[in-house]
GROMACS .gro file of C-alpha atoms in nm:
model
  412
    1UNK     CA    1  -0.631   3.262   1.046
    2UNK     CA    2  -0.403   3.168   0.755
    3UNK     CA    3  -0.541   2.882   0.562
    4UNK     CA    4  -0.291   2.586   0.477
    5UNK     CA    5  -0.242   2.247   0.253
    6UNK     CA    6  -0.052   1.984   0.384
    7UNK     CA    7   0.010   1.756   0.030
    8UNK     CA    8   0.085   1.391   0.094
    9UNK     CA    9   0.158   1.062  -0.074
   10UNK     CA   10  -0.203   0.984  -0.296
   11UNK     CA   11  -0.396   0.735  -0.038
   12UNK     CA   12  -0.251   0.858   0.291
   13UNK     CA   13  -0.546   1.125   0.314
   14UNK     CA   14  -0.683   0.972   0.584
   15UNK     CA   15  -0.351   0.909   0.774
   16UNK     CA   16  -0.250   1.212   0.756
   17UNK     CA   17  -0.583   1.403   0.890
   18UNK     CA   18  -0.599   1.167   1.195
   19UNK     CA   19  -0.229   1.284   1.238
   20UNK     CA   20  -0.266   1.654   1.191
   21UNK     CA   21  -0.552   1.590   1.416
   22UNK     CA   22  -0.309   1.487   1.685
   23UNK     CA   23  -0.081   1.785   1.624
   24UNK     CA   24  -0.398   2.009   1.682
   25UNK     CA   25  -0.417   1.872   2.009
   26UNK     CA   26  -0.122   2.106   2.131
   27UNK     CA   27  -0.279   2.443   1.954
   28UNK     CA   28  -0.581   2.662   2.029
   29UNK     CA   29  -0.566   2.733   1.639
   30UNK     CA   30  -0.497   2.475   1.439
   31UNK     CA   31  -0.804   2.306   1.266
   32UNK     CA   32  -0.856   2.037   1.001
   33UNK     CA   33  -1.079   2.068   0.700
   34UNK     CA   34  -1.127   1.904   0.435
   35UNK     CA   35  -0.925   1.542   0.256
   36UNK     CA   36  -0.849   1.601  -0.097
   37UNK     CA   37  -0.669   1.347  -0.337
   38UNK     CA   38  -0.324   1.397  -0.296
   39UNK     CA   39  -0.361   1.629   0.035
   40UNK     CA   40  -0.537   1.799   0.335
   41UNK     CA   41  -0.643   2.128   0.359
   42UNK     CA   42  -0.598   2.306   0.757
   43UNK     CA   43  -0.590   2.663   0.874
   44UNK     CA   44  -0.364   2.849   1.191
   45UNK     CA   45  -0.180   3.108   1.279
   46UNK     CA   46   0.183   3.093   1.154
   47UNK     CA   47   0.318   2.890   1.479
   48UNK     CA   48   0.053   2.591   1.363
   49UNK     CA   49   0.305   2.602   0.986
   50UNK     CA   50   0.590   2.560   1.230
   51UNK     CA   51   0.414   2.312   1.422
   52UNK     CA   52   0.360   2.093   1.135
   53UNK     CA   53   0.686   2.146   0.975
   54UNK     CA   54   0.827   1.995   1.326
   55UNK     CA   55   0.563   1.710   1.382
   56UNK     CA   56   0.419   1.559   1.101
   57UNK     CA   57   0.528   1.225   0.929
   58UNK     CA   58   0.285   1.194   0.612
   59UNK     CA   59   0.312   1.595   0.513
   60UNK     CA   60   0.496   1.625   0.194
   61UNK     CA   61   0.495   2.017   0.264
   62UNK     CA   62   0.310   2.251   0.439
   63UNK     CA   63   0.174   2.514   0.181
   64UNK     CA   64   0.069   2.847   0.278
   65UNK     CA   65  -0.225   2.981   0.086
   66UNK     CA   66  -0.152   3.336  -0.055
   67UNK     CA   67  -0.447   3.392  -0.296
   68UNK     CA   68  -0.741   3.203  -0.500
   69UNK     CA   69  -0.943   3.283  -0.796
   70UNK     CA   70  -1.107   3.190  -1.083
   71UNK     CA   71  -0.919   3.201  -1.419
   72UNK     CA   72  -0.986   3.254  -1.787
   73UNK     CA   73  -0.619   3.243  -1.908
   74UNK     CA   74  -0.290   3.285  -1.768
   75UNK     CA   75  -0.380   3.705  -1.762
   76UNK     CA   76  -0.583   3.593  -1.490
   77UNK     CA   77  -0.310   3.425  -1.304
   78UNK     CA   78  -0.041   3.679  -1.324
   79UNK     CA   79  -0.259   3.931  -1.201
   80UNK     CA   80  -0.399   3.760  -0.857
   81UNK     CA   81   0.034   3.697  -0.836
   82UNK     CA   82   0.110   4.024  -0.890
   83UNK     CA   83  -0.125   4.105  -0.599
   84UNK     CA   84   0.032   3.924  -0.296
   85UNK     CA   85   0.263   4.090  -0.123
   86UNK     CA   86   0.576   3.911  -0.125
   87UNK     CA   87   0.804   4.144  -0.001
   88UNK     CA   88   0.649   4.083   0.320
   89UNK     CA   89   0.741   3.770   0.329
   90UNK     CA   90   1.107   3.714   0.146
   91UNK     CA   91   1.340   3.982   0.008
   92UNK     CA   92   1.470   4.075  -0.350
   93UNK     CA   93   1.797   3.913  -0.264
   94UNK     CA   94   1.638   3.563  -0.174
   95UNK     CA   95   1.604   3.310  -0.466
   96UNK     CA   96   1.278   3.141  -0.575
   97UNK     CA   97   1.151   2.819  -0.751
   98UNK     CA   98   0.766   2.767  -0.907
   99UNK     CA   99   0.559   2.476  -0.959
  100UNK     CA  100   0.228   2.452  -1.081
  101UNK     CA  101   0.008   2.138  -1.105
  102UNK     CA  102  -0.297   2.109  -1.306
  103UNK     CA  103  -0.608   1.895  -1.261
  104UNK     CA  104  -0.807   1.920  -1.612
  105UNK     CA  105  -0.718   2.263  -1.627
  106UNK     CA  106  -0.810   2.381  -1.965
  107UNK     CA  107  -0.460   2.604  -2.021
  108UNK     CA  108  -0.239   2.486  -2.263
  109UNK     CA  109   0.078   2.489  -2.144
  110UNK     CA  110   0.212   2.436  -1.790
  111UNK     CA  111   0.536   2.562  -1.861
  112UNK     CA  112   0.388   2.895  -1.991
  113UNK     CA  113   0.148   2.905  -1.688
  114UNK     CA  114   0.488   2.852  -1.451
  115UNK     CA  115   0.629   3.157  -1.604
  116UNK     CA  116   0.382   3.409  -1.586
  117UNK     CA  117   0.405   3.353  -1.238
  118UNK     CA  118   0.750   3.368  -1.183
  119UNK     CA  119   0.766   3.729  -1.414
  120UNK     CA  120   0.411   3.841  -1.205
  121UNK     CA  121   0.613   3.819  -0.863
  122UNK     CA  122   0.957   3.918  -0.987
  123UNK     CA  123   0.746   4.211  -1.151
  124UNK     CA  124   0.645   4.357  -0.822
  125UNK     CA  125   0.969   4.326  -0.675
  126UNK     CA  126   1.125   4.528  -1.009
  127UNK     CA  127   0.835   4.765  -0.937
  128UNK     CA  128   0.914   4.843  -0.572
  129UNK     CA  129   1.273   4.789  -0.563
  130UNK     CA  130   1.443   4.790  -0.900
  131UNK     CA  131   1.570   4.467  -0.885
  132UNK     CA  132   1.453   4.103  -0.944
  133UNK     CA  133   1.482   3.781  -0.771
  134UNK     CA  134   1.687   3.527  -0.925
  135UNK     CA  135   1.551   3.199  -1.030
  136UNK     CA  136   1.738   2.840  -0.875
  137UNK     CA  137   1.524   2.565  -0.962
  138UNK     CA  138   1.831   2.357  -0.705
  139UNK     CA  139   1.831   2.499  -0.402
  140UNK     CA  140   1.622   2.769  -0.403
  141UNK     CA  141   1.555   3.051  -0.066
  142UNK     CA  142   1.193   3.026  -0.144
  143UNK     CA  143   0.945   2.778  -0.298
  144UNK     CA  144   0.637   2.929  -0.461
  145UNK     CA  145   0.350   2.654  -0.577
  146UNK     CA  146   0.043   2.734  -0.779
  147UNK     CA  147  -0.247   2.471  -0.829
  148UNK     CA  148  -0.526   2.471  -1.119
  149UNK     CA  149  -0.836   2.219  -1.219
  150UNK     CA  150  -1.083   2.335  -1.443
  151UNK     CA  151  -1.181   2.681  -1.297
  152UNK     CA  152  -0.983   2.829  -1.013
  153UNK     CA  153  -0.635   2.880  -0.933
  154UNK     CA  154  -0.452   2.903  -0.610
  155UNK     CA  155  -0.155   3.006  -0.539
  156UNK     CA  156   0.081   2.933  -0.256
  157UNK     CA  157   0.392   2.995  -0.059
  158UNK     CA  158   0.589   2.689   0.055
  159UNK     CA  159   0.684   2.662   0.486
  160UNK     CA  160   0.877   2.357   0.445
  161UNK     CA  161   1.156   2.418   0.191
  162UNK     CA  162   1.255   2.078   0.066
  163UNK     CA  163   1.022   1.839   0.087
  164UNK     CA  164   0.927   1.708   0.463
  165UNK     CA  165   1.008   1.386   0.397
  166UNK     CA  166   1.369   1.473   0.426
  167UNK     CA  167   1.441   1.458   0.724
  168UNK     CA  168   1.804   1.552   0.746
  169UNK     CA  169   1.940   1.182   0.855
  170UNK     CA  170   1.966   1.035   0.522
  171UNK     CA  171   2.332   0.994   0.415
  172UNK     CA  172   2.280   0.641   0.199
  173UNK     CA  173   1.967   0.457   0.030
  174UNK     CA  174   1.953   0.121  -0.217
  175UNK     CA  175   1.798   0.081  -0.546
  176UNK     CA  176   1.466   0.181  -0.471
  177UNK     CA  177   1.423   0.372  -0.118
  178UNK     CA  178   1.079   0.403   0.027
  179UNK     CA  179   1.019   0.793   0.110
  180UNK     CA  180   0.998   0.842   0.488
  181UNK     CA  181   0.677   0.989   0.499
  182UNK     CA  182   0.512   0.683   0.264
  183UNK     CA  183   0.695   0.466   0.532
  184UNK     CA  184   0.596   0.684   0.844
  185UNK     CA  185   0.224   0.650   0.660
  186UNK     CA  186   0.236   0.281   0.641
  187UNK     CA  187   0.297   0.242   0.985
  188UNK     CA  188   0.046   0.430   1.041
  189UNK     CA  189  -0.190   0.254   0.824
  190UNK     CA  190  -0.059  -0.081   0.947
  191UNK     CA  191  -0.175   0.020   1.323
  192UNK     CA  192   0.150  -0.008   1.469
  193UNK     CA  193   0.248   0.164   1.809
  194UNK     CA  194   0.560   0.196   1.990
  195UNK     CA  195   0.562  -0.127   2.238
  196UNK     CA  196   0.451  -0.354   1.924
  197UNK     CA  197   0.708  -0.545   1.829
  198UNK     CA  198   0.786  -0.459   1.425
  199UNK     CA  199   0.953  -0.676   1.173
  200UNK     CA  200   1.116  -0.557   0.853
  201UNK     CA  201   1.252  -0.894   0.698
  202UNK     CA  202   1.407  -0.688   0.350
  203UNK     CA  203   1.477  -0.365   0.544
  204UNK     CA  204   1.692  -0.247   0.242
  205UNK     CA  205   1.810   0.102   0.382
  206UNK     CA  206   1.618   0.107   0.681
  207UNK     CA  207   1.362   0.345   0.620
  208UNK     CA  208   1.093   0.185   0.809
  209UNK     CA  209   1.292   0.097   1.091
  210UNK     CA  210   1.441   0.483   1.075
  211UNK     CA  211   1.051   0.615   1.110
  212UNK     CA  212   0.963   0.348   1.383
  213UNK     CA  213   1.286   0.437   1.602
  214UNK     CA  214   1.190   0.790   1.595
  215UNK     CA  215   0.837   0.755   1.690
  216UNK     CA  216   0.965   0.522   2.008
  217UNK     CA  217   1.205   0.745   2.089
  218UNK     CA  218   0.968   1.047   2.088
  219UNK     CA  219   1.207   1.213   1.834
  220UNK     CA  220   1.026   1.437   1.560
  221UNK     CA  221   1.094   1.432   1.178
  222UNK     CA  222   1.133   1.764   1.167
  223UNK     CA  223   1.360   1.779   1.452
  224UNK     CA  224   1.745   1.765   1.256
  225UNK     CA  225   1.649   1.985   0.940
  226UNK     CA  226   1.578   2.371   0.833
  227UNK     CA  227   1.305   2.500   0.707
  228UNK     CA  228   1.223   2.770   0.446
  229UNK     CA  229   1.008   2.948   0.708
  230UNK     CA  230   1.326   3.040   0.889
  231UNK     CA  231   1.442   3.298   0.635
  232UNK     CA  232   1.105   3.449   0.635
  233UNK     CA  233   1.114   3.790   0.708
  234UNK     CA  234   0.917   3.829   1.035
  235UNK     CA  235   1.040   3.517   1.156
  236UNK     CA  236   1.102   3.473   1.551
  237UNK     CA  237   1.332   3.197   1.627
  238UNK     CA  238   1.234   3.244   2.020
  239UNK     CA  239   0.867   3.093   1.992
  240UNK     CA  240   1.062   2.842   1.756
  241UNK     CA  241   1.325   2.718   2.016
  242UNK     CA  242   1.065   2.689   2.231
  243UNK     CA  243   0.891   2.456   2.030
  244UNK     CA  244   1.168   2.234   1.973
  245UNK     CA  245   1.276   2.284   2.372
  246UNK     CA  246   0.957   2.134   2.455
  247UNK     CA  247   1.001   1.829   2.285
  248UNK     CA  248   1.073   1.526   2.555
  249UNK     CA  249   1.222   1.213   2.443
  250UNK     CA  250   1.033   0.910   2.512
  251UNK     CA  251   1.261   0.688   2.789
  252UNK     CA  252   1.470   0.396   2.553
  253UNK     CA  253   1.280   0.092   2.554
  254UNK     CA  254   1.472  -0.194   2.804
  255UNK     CA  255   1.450  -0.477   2.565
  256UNK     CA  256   1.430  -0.436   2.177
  257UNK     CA  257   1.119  -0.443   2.024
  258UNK     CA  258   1.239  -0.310   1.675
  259UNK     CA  259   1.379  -0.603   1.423
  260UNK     CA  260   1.558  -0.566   1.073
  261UNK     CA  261   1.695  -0.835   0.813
  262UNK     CA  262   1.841  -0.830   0.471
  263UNK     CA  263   1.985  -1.092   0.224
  264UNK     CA  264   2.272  -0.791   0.149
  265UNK     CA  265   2.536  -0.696   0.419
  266UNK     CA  266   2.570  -0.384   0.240
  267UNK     CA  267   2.203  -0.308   0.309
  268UNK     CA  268   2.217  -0.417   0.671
  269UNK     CA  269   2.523  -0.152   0.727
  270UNK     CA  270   2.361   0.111   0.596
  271UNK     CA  271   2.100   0.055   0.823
  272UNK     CA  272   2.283   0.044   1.055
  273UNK     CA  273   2.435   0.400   0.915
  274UNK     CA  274   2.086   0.565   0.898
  275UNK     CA  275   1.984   0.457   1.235
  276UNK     CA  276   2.280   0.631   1.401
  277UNK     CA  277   2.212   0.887   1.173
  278UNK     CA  278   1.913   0.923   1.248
  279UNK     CA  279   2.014   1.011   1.649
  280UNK     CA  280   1.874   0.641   1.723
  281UNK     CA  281   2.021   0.565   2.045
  282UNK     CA  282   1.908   0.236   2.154
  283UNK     CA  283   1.960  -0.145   1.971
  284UNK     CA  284   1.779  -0.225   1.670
  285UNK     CA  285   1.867  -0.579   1.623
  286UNK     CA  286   1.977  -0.656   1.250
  287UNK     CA  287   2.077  -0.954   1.056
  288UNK     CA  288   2.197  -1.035   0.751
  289UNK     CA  289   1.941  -1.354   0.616
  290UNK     CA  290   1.748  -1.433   0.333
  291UNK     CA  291   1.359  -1.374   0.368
  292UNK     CA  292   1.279  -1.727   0.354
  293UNK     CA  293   1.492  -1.802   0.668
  294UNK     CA  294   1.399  -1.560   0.904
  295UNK     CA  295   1.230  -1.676   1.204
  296UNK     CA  296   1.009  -1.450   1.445
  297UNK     CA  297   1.192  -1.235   1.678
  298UNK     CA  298   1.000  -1.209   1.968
  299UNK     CA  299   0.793  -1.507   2.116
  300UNK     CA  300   0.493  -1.217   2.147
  301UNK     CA  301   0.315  -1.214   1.810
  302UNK     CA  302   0.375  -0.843   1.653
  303UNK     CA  303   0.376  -0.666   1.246
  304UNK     CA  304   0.585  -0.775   0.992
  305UNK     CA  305   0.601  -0.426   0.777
  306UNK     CA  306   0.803  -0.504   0.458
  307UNK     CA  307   0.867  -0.325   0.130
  308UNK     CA  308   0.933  -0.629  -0.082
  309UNK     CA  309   1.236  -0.640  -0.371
  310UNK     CA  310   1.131  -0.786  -0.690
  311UNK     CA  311   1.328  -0.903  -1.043
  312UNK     CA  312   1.681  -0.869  -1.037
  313UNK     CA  313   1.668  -0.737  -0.598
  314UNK     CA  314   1.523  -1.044  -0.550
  315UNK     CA  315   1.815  -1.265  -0.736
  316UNK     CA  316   2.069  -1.122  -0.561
  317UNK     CA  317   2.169  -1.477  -0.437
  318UNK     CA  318   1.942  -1.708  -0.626
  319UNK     CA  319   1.961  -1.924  -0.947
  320UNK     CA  320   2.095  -1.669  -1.233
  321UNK     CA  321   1.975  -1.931  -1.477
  322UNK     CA  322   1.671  -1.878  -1.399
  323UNK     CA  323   1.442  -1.620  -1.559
  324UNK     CA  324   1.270  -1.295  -1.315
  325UNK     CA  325   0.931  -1.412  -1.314
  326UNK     CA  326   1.054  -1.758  -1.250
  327UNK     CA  327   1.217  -1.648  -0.955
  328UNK     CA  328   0.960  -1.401  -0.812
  329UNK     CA  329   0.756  -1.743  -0.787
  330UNK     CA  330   1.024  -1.930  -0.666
  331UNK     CA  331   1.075  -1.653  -0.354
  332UNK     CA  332   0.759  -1.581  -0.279
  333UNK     CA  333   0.649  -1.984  -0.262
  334UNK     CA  334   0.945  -2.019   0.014
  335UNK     CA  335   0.848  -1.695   0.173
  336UNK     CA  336   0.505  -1.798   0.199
  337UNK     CA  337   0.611  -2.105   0.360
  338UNK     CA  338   0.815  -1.949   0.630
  339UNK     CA  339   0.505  -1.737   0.732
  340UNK     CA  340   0.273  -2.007   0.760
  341UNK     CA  341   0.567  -2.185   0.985
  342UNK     CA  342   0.700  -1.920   1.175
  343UNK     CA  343   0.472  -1.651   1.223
  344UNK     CA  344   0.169  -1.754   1.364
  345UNK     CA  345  -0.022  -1.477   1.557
  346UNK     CA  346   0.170  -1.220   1.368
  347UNK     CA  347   0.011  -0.975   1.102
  348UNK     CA  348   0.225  -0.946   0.797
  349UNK     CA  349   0.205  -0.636   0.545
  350UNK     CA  350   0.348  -0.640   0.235
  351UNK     CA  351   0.370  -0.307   0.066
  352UNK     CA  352   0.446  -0.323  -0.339
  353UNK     CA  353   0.324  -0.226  -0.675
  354UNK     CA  354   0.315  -0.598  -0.753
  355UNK     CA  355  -0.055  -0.646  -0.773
  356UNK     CA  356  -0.032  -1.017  -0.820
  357UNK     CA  357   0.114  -1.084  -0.485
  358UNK     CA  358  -0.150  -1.258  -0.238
  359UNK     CA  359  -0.159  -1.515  -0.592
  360UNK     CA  360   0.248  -1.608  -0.585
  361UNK     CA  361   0.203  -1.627  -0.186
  362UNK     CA  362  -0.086  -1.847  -0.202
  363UNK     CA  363  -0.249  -1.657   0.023
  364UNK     CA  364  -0.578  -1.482   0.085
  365UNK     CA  365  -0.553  -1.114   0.203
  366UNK     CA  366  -0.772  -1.008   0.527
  367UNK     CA  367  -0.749  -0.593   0.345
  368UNK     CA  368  -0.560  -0.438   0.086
  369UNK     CA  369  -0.510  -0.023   0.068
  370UNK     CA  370  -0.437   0.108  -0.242
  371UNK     CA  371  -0.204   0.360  -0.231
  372UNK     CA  372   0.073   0.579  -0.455
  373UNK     CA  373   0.448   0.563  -0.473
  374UNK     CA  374   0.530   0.833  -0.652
  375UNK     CA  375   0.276   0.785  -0.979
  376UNK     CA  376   0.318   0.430  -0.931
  377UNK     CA  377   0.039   0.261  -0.824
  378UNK     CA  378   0.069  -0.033  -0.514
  379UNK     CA  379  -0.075  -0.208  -0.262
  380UNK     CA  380  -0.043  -0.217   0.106
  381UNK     CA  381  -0.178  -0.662   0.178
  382UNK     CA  382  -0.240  -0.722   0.505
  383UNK     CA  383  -0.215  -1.105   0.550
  384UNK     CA  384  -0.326  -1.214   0.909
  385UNK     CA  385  -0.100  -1.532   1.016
  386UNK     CA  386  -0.352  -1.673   1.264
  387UNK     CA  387  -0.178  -1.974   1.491
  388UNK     CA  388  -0.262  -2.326   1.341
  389UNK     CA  389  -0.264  -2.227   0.963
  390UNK     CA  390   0.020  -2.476   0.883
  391UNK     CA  391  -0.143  -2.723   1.043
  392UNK     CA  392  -0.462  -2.689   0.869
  393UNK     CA  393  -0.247  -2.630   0.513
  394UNK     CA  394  -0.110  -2.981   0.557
  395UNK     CA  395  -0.461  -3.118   0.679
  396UNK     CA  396  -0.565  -3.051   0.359
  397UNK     CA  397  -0.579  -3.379   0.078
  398UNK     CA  398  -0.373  -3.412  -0.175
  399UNK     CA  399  -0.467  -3.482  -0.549
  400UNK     CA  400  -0.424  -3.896  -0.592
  401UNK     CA  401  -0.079  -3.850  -0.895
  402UNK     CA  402  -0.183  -4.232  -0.946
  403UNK     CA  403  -0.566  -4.179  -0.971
  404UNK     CA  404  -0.726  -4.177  -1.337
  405UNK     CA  405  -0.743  -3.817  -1.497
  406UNK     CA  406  -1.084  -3.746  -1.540
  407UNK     CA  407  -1.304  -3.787  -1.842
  408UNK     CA  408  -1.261  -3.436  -2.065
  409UNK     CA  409  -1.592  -3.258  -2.120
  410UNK     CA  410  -1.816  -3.382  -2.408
  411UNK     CA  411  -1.831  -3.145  -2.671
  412UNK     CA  412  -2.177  -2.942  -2.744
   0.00000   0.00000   0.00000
């Protein structure tokens, strides 16, 4: 068995073990190990790297371990490199990338550490064949990733190509696009199924309404792309058509469960763009409306999944006098409003690097999941809307303006 690491978005770990978990369900082979910040280690024949590259939603790649050992300096390194046999793999002609990250490794340079492994395999290929690969850090054939910490390096060859979450549907995106497999996680994370209605009030592209269409249509990420696998040299396409033949497509839903807004029109058609796109053949309902108007779209309480704007995204039709902090409060006060009103039973999540959220909603979060976008840190609040909050929010008293202020605090 070949052993594998499936890198993800940091704090989808979990997610993404429960999902490769699922995948494993279909294989005699495949078998999860261990979480690791930033990834999950599996093993499996080859088929189980195809089966991943297909199925999974929260993979950022699917690495392929070639060799491990421990180092002393980057002699060390080139050597194991030199070792694996790449020609069995990819050819002179084919063109390579490498990418090494460190974890307190005690090397000092990176970029030195990248390029004795790029000469150790272009090395063996001079030394068998006369010739050398050619470097495209672009579009390269083949990806080639090596890992350090503090004593042992590994090195790997990348299945995937570019990264997973491209999934081949994305034409447009808006300021600040939410990577599928971040929004696929979420979902995930949120405990959303297909059936359950799902809100995205500030849809922006239309990411999370992409991923969710997919998954209710029974259509897999991987399902519209290539991978780097394919130019591998012992690759069989027939156990790989076969694969993909076997996929069967969920029946449409009858009425829509799946529910987008934005304040921008120009946001709301490219939604509309990616979900055709994205082979979605049945109606997403979309409209173009500001946050704090939106009403519930289904009388059954479902999610409200959102990856709020913030500064200037949020102005986009409010009070240019006024400064971005002052209107972050201003939205978020209205939006908070229209949750209490409108969406009682529902479960709202709010995903955002804003940290200070639940205090400009004025509300109380039931959980909130750290996770990474990119190296920016955020939060995934889960606010529970339970029915009669309103009512108890106006039950409350209100401070007497006319009663005396009372007495300041003797001094000491």
């Amino acid at each position: 068995m070949t052993s594998y690491f499936c890198p993800c978005p940091r704090g989808m770990e979990a997610a993404l073990a429960e999902e490769l978990g699922e995948i494993a369900q279909d294989s005699a082979t495949l078998k999860v190990h261990n979480q690791v910040p930033g990834g999950v280690h599996c093993s499996g024949d080859l088929y189980d790297a195809y089966r991943i590259n297909l199925h999974s939603r929260i993979a950022s790649r699917v690495l392929m371990r070639m060799g491990v050992c421990h180092y002393q300096n980057e002699n060390d390194i080139y050597d194991l490199v030199l070792a694996q046999p790449w020609e069995e793999w990819f050819g002179v002609d084919h063109t390579i990338r490498v990418d090494v990250t460190a974890i307190k490794s005690p090397l000092k340079s990176i970029e030195f550490t990248t390029l004795k492994i790029k000469d150790a395999i272009c090395d063996r290929f001079r030394d068998m064949y006369g010739k050398r690969p050619s470097v495209n850090t672009r579009e390269p054939d083949m990806r080639i990733a090596g890992f350090l910490d503090q004593r042992q390096f590994i090195i790997y060859l990348d299945t995937s190509g570019e990264a997973l979450f491209k999934r081949g549907w994305r034409n447009e995106t808006g300021d600040a696009p939410l990577r599928e497999n971040l929004a696929a996680g979420l979902l995930r994370v949120s405990g959303w199924k297909p059936g359950v209605p799902l809100f995205d009030p500030m849809c922006g592209s239309g990411t999370i309404l992409c991923e969710a269409a997919q998954m209710v249509q029974g259509v897999p990420p991987g399902a519209r792309r290539r991978f780097a696998f394919e130019k591998f040299h012992d690759f069989d396409p027939a156990p790989w058509q076969a694969m993909k033949a076997a996929i069967k497509p969920n029946p449409l839903p009858a009425e829509p469960t799946i529910f987008g807004s934005d304040i921008s029109g120009d946001m709301v058609a490219m939604t509309r763009h990616n979900l055709r796109s994205a082979g979605i053949l049945f109606e997403v309902p979309l409209k173009q409306i500001e946050a704090q108007q939106v009403q519930a779209p289904t009388a059954e309480p479902g999610i409200m999944l959102t990856n709020p704007p913030y500064g200037e995204r949020i102005g986009v039709r409010g009070d240019s006098t006024l400064a971005e902090d002052d209107l972050a409060k201003s939205f978020y006060a209205d939006f908070s409003s229209t949750l209490k009103q409108r969406f009682a039973g529902w479960t709202a999540y709010l995903f955002t690097a804003d940290l200070g959220l639940p205090k400009m909603l004025r509300l109380k979060e039931s959980r909130k999941t750290p996770f990474f976008n990119g190296a920016l840190e955020c939060r995934l609040f889960r606010f529970d809307m339970v029915a009669g909050f309103n009512r108890r929010e106006e039950a409350k008293p209100k401070a007497d303006a006319t009663a005396a202020p009372a007495p300041a605090p003797k001094a000491e």
